[in-house]
Short mmCIF file of C-alpha atoms in Angstrom, two decimals:
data_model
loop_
_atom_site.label_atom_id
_atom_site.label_comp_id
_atom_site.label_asym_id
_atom_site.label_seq_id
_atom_site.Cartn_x
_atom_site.Cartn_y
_atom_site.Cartn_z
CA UNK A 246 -19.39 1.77 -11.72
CA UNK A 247 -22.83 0.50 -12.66
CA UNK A 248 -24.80 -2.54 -11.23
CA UNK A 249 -21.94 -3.98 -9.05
CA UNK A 250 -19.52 -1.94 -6.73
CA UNK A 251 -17.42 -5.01 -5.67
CA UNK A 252 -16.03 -5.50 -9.54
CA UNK A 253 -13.26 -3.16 -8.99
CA UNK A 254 -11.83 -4.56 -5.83
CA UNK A 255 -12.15 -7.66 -6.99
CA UNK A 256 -10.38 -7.32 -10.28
CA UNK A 257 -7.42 -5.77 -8.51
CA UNK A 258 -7.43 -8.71 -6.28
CA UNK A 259 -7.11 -10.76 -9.38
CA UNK A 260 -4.39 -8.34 -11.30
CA UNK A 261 -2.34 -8.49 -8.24
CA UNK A 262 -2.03 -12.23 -8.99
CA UNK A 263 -0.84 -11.28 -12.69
CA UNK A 264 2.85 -9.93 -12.36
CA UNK A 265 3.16 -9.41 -16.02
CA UNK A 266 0.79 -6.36 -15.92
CA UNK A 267 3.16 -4.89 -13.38
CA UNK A 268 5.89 -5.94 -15.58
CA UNK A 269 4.29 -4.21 -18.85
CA UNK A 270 3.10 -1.12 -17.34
CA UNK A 271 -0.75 -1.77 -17.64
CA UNK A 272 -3.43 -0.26 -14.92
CA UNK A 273 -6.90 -0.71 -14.29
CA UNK A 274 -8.43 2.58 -14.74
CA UNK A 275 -12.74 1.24 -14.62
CA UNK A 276 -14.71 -1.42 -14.47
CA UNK A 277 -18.62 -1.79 -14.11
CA UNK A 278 -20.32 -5.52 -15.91
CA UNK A 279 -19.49 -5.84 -18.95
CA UNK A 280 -16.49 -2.69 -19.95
CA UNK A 281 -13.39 -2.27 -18.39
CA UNK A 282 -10.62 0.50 -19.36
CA UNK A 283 -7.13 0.50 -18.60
CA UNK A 284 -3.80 2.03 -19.47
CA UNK A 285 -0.34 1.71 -20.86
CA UNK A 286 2.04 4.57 -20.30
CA UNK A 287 4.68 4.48 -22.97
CA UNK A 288 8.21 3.77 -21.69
CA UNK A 289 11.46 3.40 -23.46
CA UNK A 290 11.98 -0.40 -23.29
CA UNK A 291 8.47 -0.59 -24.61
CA UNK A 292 9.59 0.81 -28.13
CA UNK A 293 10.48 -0.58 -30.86
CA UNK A 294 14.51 -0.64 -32.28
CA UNK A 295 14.82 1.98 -36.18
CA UNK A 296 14.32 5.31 -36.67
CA UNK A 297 10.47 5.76 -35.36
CA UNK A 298 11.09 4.02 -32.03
CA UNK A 299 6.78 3.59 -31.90
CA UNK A 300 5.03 1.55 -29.02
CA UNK A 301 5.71 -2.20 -30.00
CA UNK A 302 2.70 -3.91 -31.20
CA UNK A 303 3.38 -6.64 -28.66
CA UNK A 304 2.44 -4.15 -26.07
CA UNK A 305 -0.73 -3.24 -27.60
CA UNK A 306 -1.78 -6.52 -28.48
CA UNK A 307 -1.15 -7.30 -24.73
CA UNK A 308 -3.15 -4.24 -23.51
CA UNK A 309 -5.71 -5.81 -25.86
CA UNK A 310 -5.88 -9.46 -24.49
CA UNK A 311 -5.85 -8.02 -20.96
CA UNK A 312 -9.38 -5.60 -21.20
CA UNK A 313 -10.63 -8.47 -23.41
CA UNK A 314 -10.01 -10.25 -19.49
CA UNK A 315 -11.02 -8.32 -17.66
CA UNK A 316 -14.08 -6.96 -19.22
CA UNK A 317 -15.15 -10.85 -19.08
CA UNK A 318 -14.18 -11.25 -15.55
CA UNK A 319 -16.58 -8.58 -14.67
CA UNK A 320 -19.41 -10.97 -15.03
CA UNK A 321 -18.99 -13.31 -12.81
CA UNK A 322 -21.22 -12.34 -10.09
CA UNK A 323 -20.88 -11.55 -6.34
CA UNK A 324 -22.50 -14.58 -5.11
CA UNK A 325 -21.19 -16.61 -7.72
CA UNK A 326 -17.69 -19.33 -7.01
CA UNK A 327 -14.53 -18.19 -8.61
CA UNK A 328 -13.96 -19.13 -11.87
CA UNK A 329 -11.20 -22.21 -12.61
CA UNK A 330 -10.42 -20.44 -15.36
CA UNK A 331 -10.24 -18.15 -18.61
CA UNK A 332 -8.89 -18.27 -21.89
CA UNK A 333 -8.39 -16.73 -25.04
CA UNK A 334 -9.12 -19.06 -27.64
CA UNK A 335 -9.45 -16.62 -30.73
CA UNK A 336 -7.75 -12.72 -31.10
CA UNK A 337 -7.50 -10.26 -33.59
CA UNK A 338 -5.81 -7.05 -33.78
CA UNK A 339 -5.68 -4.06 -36.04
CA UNK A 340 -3.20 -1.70 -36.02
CA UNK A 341 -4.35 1.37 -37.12
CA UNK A 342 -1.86 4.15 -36.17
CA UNK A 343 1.57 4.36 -34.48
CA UNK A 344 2.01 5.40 -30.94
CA UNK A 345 4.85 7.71 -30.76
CA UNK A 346 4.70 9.07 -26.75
CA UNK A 347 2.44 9.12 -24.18
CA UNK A 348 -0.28 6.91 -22.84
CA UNK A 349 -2.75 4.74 -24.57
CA UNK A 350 -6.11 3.90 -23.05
CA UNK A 351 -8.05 -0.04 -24.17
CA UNK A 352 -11.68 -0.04 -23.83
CA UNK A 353 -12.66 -3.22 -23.53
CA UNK A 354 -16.50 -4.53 -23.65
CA UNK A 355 -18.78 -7.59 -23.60
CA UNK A 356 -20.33 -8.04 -27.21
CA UNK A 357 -22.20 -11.47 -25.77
CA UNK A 358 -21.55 -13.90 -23.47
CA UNK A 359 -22.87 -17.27 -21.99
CA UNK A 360 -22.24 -19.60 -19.70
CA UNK A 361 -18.45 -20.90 -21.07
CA UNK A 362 -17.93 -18.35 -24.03
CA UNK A 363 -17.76 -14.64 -24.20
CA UNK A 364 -17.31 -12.51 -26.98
CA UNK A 365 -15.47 -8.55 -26.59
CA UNK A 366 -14.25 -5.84 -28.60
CA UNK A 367 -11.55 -3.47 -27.42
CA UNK A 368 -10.65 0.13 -29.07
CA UNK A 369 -7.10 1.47 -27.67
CA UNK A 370 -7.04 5.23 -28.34
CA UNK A 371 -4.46 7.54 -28.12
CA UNK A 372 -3.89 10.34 -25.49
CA UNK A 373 -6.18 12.81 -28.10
CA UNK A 374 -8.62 10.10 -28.47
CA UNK A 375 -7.49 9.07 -31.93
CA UNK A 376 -8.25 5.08 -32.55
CA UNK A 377 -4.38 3.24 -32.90
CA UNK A 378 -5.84 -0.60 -32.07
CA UNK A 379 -8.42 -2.31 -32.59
CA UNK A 380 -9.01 -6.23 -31.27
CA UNK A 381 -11.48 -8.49 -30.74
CA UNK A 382 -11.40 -11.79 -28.48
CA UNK A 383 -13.12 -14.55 -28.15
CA UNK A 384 -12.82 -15.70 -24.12
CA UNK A 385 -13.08 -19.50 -22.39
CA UNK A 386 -14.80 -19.45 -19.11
CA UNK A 387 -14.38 -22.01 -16.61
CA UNK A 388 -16.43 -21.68 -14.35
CA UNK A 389 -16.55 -23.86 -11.07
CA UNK A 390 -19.32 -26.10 -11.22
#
């Protein structure tokens, strides 16, 4: 973790308050300012119905919009109130492959950010590293003050 050992603890302080990433499957894997990476183990009611039975792309885009969080969170500093809020006013996905088993892994980092807007780009690559997703997200911060 560079520049600020208390993100992690205090983005799992904040997940714990999200029960929908315990509901999907999704873990925090890092976090330093600006980048987070998490995960998404493939599980059977996360498939979709037919003959391929890939990862639904609701999953991904989730995985997506959470690391596009996340790596935005990680910028609010130590010292610094908790935020009211955050939002994601604008995302865009691409799908590029199918996920057929496994685990997928969404790197998520800060493109440019100020005070009430933040810009990120995620990649979600297979377990062999192959690129399947692609996003990016444009983030509302309300900040306290």
């Amino acid at each position: 973790m560079a520049g600020n050992p208390g993100i992690e603890p205090r983005l799992l302080e904040l997940i714990g308050q999200v029960p929908f990433w315990e509901t999907v499957g999704i873990s925090l894997d890092n976090a330093e300012v600006g980048r987070v990476r998490l995960r998404l183990a493939m599980r059977e009611d996360l498939r979709t119905f037919g003959e391929r039975r890939v990862l639904h792309g609701g999953a991904i885009a989730t995985l997506i919009d959470s690391a596009a969080a996340s790596a935005t969170r990680t910028l609010r500093g130590e010292d610094e109130p908790p935020w009211r809020g955050l939002a994601t006013t604008d995302m865009h996905v691409s799908y590029l492959a199918a996920v057929t088993g496994g685990e997928v892994i969404a790197e998520g980092r800060v493109l440019r950010a100020g005070r009430s807007v933040a810009f990120l780009d995620v990649e979600v690559r297979n377990e062999d590293g192959d690129l399947v997703a692609r996003g990016s997200a444009t983030m509302q911060i309300r900040r306290a003050n």
